[in-house]
Coordinates of C-alpha atoms and ligand atoms in Angstrom, one line a residue:
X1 CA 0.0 0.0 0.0
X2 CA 1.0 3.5 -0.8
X3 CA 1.0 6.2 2.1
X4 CA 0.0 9.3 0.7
X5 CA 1.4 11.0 3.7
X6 CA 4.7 9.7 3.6
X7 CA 5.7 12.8 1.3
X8 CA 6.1 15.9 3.5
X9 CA 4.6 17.9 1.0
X10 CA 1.4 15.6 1.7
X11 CA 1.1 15.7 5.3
X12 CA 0.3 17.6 8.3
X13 CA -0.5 21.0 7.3
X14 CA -0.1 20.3 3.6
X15 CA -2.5 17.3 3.7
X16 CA -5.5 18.0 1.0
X17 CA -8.8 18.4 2.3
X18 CA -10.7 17.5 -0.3
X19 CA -13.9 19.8 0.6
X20 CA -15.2 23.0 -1.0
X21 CA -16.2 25.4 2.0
X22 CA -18.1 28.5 3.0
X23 CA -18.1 30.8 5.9
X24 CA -20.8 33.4 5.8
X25 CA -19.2 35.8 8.6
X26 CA -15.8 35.5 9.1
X27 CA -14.0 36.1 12.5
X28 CA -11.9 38.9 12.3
X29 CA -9.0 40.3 14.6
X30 CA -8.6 44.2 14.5
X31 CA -10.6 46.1 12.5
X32 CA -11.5 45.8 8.4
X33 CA -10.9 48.7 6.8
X34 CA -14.9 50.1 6.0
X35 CA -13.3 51.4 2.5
X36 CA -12.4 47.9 1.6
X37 CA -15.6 46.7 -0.6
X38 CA -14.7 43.7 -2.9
X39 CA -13.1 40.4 -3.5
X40 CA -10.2 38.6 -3.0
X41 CA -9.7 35.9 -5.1
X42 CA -7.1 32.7 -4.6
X43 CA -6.3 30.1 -7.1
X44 CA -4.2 26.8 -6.4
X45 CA -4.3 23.3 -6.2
X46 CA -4.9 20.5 -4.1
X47 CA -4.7 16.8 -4.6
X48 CA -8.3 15.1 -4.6
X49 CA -7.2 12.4 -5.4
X50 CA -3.2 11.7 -4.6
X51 CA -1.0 11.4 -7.5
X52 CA -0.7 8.4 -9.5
X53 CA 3.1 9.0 -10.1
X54 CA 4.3 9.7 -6.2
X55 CA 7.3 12.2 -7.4
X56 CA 4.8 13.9 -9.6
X57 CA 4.4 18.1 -9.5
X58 CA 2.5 19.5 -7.5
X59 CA 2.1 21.7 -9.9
X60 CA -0.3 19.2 -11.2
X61 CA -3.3 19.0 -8.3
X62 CA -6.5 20.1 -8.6
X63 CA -7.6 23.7 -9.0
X64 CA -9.3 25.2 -6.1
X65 CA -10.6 28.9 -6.2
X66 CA -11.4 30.5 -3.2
X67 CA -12.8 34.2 -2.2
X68 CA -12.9 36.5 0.0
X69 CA -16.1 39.0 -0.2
X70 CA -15.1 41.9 1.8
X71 CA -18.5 44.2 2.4
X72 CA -19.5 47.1 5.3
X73 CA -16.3 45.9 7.6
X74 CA -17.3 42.4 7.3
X75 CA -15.9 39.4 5.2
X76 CA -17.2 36.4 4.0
X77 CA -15.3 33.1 2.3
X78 CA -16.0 30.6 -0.8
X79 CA -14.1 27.6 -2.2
X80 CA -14.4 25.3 -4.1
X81 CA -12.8 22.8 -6.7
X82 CA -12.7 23.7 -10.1
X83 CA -15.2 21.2 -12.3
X84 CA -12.3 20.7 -14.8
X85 CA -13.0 17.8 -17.4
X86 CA -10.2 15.7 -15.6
X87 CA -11.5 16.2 -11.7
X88 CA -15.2 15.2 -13.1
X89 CA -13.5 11.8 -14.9
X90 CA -11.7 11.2 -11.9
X91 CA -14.9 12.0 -9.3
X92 CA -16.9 9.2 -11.4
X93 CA -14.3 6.7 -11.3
X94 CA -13.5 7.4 -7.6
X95 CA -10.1 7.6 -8.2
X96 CA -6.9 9.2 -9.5
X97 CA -6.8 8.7 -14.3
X98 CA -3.9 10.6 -14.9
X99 CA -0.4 10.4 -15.0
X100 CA 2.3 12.9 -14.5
X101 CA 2.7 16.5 -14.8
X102 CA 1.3 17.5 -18.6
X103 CA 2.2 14.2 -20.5
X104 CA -1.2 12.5 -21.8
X105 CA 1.0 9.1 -22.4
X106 CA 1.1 8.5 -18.8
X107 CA -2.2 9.2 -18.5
X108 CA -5.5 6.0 -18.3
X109 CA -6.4 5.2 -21.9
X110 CA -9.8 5.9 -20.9
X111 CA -9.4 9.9 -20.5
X112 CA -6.4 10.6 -23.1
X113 CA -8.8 12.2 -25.2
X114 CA -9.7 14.2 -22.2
X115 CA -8.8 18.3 -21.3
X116 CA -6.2 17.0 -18.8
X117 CA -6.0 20.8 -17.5
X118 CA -6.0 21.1 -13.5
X119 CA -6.8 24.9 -14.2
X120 CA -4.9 25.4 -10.8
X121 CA -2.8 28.6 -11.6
X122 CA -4.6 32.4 -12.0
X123 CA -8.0 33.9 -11.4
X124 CA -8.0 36.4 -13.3
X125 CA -10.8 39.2 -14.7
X126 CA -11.3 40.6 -17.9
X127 CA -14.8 41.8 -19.8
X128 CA -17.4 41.1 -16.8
X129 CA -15.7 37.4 -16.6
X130 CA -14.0 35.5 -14.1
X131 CA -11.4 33.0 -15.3
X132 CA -9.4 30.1 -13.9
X133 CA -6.3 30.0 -15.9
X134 CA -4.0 27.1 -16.4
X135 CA -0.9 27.3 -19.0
X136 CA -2.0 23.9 -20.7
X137 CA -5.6 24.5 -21.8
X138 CA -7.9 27.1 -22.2
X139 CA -9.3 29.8 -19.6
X140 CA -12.1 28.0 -17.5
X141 CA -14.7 30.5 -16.4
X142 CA -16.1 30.3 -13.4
X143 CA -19.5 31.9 -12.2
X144 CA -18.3 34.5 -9.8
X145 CA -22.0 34.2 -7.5
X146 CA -21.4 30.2 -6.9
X147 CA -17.6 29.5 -7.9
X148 CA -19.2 26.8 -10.0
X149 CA -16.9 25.7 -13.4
X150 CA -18.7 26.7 -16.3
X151 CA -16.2 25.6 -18.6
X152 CA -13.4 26.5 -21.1
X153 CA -13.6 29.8 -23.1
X154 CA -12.3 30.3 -26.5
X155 CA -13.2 34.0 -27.2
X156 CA -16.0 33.5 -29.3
X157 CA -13.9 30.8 -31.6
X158 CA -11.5 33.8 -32.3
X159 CA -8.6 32.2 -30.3
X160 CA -6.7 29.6 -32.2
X161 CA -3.9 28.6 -29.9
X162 CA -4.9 25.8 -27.8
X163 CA -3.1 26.8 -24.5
X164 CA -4.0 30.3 -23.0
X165 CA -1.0 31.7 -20.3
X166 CA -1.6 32.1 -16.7
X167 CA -0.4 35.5 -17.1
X168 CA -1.9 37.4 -19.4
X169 CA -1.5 41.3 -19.1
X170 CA -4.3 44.2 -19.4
X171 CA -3.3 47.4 -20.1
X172 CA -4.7 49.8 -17.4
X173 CA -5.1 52.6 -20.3
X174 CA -7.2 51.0 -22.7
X175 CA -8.5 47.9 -21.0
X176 CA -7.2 45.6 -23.5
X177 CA -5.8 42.5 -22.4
X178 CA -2.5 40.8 -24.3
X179 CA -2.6 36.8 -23.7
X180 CA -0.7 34.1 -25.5
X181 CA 0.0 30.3 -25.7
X182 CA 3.1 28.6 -25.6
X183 CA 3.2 25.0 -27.3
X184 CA 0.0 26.4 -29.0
X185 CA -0.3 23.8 -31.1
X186 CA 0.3 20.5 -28.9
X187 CA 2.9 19.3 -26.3
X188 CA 6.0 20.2 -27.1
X189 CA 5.3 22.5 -30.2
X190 CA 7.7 25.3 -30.8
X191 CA 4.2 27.8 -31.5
X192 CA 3.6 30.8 -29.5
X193 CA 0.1 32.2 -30.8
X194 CA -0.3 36.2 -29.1
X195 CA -3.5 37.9 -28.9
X196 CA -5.0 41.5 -28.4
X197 CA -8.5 40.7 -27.0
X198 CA -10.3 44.6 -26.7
X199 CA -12.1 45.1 -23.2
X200 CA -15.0 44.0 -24.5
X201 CA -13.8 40.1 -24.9
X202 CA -13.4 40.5 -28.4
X203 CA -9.9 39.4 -30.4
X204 CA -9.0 41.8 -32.1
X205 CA -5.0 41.2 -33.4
X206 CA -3.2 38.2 -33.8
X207 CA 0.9 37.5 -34.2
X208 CA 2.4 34.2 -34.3
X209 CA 5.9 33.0 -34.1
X210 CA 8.1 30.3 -32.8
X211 CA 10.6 30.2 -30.0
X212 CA 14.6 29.0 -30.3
X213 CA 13.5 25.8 -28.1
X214 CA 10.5 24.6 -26.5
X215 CA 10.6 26.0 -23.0
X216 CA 8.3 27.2 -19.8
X217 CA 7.0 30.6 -21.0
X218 CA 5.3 31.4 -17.9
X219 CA 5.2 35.1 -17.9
X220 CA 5.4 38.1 -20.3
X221 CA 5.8 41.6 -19.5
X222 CA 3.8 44.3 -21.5
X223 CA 5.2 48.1 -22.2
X224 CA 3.1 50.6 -24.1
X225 CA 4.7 49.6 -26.7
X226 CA 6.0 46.1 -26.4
X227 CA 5.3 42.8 -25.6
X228 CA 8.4 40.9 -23.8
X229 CA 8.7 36.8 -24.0
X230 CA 10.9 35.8 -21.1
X231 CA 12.0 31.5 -21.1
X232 CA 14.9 29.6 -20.0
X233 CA 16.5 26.2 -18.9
X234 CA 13.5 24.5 -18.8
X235 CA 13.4 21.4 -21.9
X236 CA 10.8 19.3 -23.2
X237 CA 10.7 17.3 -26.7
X238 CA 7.7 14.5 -27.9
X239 CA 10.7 11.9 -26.7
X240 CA 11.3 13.1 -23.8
X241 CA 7.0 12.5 -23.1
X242 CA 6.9 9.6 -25.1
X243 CA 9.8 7.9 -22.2
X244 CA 6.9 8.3 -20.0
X245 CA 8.2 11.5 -18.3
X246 CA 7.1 14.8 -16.2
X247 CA 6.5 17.3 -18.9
X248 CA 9.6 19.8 -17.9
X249 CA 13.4 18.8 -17.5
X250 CA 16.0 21.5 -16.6
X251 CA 19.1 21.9 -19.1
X252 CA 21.7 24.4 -17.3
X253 CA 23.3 24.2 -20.4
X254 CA 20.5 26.4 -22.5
X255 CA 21.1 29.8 -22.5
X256 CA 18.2 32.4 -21.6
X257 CA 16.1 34.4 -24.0
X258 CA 14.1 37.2 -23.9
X259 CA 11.8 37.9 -27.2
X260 CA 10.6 41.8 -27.5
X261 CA 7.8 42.4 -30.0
X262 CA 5.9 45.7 -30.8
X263 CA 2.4 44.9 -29.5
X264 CA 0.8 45.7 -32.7
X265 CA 3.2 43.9 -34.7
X266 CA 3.5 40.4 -36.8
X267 CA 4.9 37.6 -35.5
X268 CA 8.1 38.1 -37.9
X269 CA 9.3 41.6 -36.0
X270 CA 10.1 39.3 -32.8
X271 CA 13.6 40.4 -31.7
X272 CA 15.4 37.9 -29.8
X273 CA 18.1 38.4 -27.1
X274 CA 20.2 36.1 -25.0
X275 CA 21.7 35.7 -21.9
X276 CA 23.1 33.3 -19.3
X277 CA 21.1 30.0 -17.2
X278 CA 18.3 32.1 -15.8
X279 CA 15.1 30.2 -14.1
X280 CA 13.0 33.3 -15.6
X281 CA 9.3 32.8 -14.2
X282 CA 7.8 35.7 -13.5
X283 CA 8.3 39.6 -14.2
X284 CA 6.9 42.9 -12.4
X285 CA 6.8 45.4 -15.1
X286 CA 8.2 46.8 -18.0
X287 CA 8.4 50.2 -20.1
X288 CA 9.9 51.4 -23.4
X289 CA 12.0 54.8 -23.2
X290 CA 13.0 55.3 -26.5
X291 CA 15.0 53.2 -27.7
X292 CA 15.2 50.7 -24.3
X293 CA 13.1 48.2 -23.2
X294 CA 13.1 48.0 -19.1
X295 CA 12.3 45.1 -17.7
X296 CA 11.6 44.4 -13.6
X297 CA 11.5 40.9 -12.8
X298 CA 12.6 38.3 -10.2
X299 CA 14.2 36.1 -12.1
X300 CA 16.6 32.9 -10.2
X301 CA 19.5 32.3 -10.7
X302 CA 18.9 28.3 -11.4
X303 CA 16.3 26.0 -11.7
X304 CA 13.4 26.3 -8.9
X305 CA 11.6 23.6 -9.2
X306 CA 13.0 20.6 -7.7
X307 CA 10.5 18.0 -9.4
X308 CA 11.5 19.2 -13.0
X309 CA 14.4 17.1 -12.2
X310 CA 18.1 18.2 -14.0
X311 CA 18.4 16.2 -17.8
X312 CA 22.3 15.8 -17.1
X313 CA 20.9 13.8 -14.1
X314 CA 22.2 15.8 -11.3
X315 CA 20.8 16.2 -7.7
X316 CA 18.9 19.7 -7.8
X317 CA 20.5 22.4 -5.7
X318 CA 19.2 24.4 -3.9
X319 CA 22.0 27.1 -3.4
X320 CA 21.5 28.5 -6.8
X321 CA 17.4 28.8 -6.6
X322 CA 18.0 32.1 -5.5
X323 CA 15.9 35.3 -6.3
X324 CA 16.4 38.6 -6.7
X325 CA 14.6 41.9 -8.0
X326 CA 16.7 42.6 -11.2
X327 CA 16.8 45.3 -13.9
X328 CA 17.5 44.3 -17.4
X329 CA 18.1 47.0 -20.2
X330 CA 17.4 46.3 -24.1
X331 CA 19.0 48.6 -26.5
X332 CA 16.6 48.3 -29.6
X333 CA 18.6 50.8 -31.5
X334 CA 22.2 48.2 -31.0
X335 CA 23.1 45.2 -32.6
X336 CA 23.9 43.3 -29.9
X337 CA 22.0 40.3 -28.5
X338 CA 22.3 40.7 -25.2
X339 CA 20.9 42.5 -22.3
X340 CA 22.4 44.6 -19.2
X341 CA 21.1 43.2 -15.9
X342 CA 21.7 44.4 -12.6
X343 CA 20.3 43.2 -8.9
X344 CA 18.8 46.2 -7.5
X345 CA 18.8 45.1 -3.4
X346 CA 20.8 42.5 -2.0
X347 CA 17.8 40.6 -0.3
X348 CA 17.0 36.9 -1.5
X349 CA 12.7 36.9 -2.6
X350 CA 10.1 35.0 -3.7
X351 CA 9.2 35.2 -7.4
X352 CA 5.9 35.9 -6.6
X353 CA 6.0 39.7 -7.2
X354 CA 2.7 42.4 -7.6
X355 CA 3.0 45.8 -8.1
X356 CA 0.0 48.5 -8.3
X357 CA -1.6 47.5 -11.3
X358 CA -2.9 50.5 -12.0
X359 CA 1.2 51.8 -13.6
X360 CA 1.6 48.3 -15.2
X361 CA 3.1 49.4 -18.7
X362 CA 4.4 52.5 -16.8
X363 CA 7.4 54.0 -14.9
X364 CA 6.1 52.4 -11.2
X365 CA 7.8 53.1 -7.7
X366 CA 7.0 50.2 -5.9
X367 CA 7.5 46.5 -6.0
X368 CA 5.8 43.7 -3.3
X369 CA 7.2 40.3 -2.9
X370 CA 7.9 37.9 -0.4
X371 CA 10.6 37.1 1.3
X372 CA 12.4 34.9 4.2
X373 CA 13.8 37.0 6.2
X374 CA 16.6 35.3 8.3
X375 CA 16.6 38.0 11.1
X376 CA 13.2 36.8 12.2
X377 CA 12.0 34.2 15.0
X378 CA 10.3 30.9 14.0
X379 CA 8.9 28.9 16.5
X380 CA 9.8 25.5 15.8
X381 CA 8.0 23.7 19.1
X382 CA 5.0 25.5 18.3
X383 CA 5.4 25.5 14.5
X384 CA 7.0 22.2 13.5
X385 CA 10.3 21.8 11.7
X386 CA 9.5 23.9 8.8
X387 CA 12.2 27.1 9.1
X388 CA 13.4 26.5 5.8
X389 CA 9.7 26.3 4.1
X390 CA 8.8 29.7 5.4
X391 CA 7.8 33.0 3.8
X392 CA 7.5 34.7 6.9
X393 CA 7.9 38.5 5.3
X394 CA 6.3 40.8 2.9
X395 CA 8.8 43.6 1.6
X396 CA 7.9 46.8 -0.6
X397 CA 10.8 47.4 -2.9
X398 CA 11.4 51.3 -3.4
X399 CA 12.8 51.6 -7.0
X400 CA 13.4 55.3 -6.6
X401 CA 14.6 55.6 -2.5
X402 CA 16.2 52.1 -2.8
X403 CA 15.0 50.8 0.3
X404 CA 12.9 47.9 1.8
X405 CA 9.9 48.0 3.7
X406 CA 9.0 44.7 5.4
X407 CA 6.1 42.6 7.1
X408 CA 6.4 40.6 9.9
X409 CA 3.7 37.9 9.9
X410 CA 5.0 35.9 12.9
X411 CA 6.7 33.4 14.6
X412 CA 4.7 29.9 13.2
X413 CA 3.3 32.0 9.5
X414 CA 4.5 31.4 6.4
X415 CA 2.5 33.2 3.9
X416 CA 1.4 32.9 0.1
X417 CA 1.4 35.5 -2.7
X418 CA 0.6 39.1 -1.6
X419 CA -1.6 41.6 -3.0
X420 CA -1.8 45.3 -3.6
X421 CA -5.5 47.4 -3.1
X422 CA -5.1 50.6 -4.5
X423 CA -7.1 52.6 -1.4
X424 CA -9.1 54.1 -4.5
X425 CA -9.0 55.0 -8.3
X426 CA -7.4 57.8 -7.9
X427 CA -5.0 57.2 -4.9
X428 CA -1.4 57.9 -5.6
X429 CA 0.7 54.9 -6.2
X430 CA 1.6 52.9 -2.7
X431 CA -1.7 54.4 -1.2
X432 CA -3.6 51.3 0.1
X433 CA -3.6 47.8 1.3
X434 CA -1.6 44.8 1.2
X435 CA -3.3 41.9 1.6
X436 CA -2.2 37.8 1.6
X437 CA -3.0 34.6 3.2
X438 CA -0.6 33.3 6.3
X439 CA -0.7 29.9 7.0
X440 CA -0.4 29.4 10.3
X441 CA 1.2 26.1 11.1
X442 CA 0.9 26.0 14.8
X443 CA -2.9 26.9 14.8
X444 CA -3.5 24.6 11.6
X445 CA -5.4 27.0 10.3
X446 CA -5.4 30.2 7.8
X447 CA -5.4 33.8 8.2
X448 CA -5.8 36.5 5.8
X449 CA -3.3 39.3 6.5
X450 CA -4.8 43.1 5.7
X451 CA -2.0 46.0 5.9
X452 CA -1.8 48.9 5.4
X453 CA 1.0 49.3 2.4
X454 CA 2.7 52.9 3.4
X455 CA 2.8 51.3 6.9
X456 CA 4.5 47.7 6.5
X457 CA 6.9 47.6 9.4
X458 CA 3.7 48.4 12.1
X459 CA 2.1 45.1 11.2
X460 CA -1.1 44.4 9.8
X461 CA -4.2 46.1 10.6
X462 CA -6.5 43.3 10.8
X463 CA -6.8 39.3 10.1
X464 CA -9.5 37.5 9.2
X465 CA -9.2 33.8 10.6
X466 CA -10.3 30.7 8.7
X467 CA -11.2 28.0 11.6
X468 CA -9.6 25.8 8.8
X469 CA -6.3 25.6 6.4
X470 CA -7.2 28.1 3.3
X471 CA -5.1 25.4 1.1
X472 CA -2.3 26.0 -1.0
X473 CA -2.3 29.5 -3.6
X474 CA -0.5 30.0 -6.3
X475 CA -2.0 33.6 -7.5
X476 CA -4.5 35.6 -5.8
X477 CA -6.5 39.0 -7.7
X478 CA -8.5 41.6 -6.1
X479 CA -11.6 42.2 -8.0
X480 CA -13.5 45.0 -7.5
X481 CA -17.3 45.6 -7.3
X482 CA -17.6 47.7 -10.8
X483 CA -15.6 44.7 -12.2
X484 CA -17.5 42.0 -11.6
X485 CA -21.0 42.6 -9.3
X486 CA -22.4 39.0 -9.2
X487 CA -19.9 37.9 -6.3
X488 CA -21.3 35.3 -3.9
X489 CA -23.9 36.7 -1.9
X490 CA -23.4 35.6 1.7
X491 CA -26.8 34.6 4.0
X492 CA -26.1 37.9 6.7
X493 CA -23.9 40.1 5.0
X494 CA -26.4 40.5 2.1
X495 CA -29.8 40.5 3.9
Ligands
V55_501 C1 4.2 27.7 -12.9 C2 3.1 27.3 -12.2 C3 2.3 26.3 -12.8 C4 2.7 25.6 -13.9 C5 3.8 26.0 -14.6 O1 4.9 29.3 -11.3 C6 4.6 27.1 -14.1 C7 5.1 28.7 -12.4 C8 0.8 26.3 -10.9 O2 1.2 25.8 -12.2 O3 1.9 24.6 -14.4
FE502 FE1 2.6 32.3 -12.2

């Protein structure tokens, strides 16, 4: 017999729960903000059932979306897991069909033909609609009043590519959102496919181009003019899935490259540049000036993911998993193919980076990430033997004063992607709240942080506590009210 519990990632406080949940009135420490009208929405995965392959991603579990409706001072929660083709197969047979990470020939005969998406990555909003984005398969939407799956969503039949990024980018000026798809025509497929989709939902440009090798394109970064295609180290080939294994190896070996296309251009004005092994996941922001691209991103050093195991076959390491907020310069006008890149503060971060998103495309002040920070206190009799698993810091990054702002969340928390509330439209940049779920280990249960930005290093201002663990998140959005109104309605709040 198998133990599912025998993997540390699979036990204790990590151990799935396999239920959706809702909490009409939500116990809150401190005081919620009465400005604070909207929703916080958390995407990630859990197993339902475990993984047929034991060393399998975990990248591959089960999308769960969760929110949290924030109304006159009070807060309610939803989750559930997303109705994805694959969790409905596997809910019928009453047990786990699929194989590893992203390769269908692991996978039962009996569901190959199957969208094997886990749709476990983004919520994201554009035109009225609330998505659950995955970077193998289409958007899923999701009905924002019930969190119910209402299925994939192809942009009236106008997008072609049959993988839709888990980052797209809108552009806070016009409303119109760039997305793409990387192996857009089948596993493995050197065709990214790049749309303009107007804020109405509508495509409305097309550009199509291949990349030097088939790579994890996880990210882009979008300038006023630009479009920028980060990817590196990261190998797949139709042998490599054919031998049966986990879609992604990591060659340290391949170099970096960064593609820069004008946003209204065709796929054949790509410009590619190269640089050295880079594990480039995910960016902040980016603007043109002339004749530069500037790109903000927290890119590693190495490979970060130690389950897309090394081709050359040697032991990940973790010593060279190491982030940083960097600054790369393109010269468009030069003929070189390379980029300047500089580390802007010396402190080691998470990759999961926000800014305001109200300057994306723009010149913007502040980056938020988290961070370990090594100076701080963990409890280990209270919080288990988990100090090198712990996020246990938000920072704000000051790109114009150089300096670092930072968040405590305390001594047994390690906490999930954070999240920047403008305080409203027109507040000046950095004037708000930063929000983002702390597990807390020793309690076994969740708490949803609320700060106020300007004011990291005095804490937060209030918590809301989950009597339960809020699962794992990989990307949270606020949404607000004029975005979507149809949130869940909560029996109390709404009467
Ligand atoms: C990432 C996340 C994914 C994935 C591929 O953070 C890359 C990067 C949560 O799923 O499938
Ligand atoms: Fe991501």
């Amino acid at each position: 017999m198998v133990d599912f519990t025998a993997d540390p990632a699979r036990r204790g406080f990590f151990s799935p729960q396999r239920h959706d949940a809702e909490l009409l009135d939500c116990e809150v420490l401190g005081k919620l903000p009465p400005d604070l009208e909207g929703t916080f929405v958390r995407l990630g995965g859990e197993w339902y059932y475990p993984p047929s392959r034991p060393d399998d991603a975990p990248l591959h579990s089960d999308g769960y979306i969760s929110a949290f409706r924030f109304k006159d001072g009070r807060v309610s929660f939803k989750g559930r897991y997303v109705r994805t083709a694959r969790f409905k197969a596997n809910l019928k047979a009453g047990r786990q069909l699929f194989g590893y990470y992203r390769n269908r020939f692991t996978d039962d005969p009996s569901v190959r033909d199957l969208d094997g998406t886990v749709s476990n990555t983004t919520p994201f909003v554009h035109a009225g609609k609330l998505f659950a984005l995955k970077e193998d398969s289409l958007p899923h939407e999701i009905d924002p009043a019930t969190l119910d799956t209402i299925g994939p969503w192809d942009f009236h039949g106008k997008y072609k590519s049959l993988t839709f990024s888990a980052h797209p980018k809108v552009d806070p000026l016009t409303g119109d959102m760039i997305a793409y798809g990387n192996e857009a025509t089948g596993p493995a497929s050197k065709d990214v496919f790049v749309y303009t989709i107007d804020k109405a939902g509508h495509v409305k440009h097309e550009a199509r181009f291949e990349v030097p090798y088939v790579s994890v394109m996880h990210d882009i970064a979008l300038t006023q003019k630009h479009i920028i295609f980060p990817f590196a180290g990261y190998v797949t080939s139709m042998e490599r899935l054919q031998a049966g294994k986990v879609h992604w190896g990591w060659d340290r070996t391949k170099p970096s490259y960064i593609g820069i296309l004008p946003r209204d251009g065709s796929g054949k004005e790509i410009r590619w540049f190269k640089g050295p092994e880079r594990c480039m996941m995910h960016t902040f922001n980016a603007q043109t000036i002339g004749s530069k691209v500037i790109l903000y991103a927290p890119f590693y050093d190495s490979n970060f993911f130690p389950f897309f195991p090394n081709v050359d076959g040697a032991p990940w390491d973790p010593t060279k998993a190491k982030a940083y907020v960097r600054r790369l310069t393109f010269d468009l006008n030069s003929k070189k193919d390379s980029w300047e890149e500089e580390v802007l503060f010396p402190t080691q971060i998470g990759d999961l980076g926000r800014i305001d998103p109200r300057y994306l495309t723009q010149a913007n002040r502040y980056c938020y990430t988290g961070f370990a920070d090594p100076t701080r206190p963990f409890d280990e009799a209270r919080g288990g033997n988990l100090r090198g698993r712990v996020t246990n810091s938000y920072g704000r990054f000051d790109l114009t004063a150089n300096k670092v702002d930072r968040y405590f969340a305390g001594d047994t928390h390690s906490l999930q992607e954070c999240c920047f509330i403008p305080r409203s439209a027109n507040a000046p940049e950095g004037d708000g709240y930063l929000i983002g779920v702390a597990s807390n280990y020793a309690e076994m249960r969740s708490e949803l942080i609320i700060a106020d930005a300007q004011r990291l290093e005095e804490g937060d201002i209030a918590r809301v506590i989950l009597p339960f663990r809020a699962g794992p998140q990989v990307h949270g959005v606020w949404v607000r009210p004029d975005e979507i109104p149809a949130f869940p309605r909560a029996e109390g709040i709404d009467a």
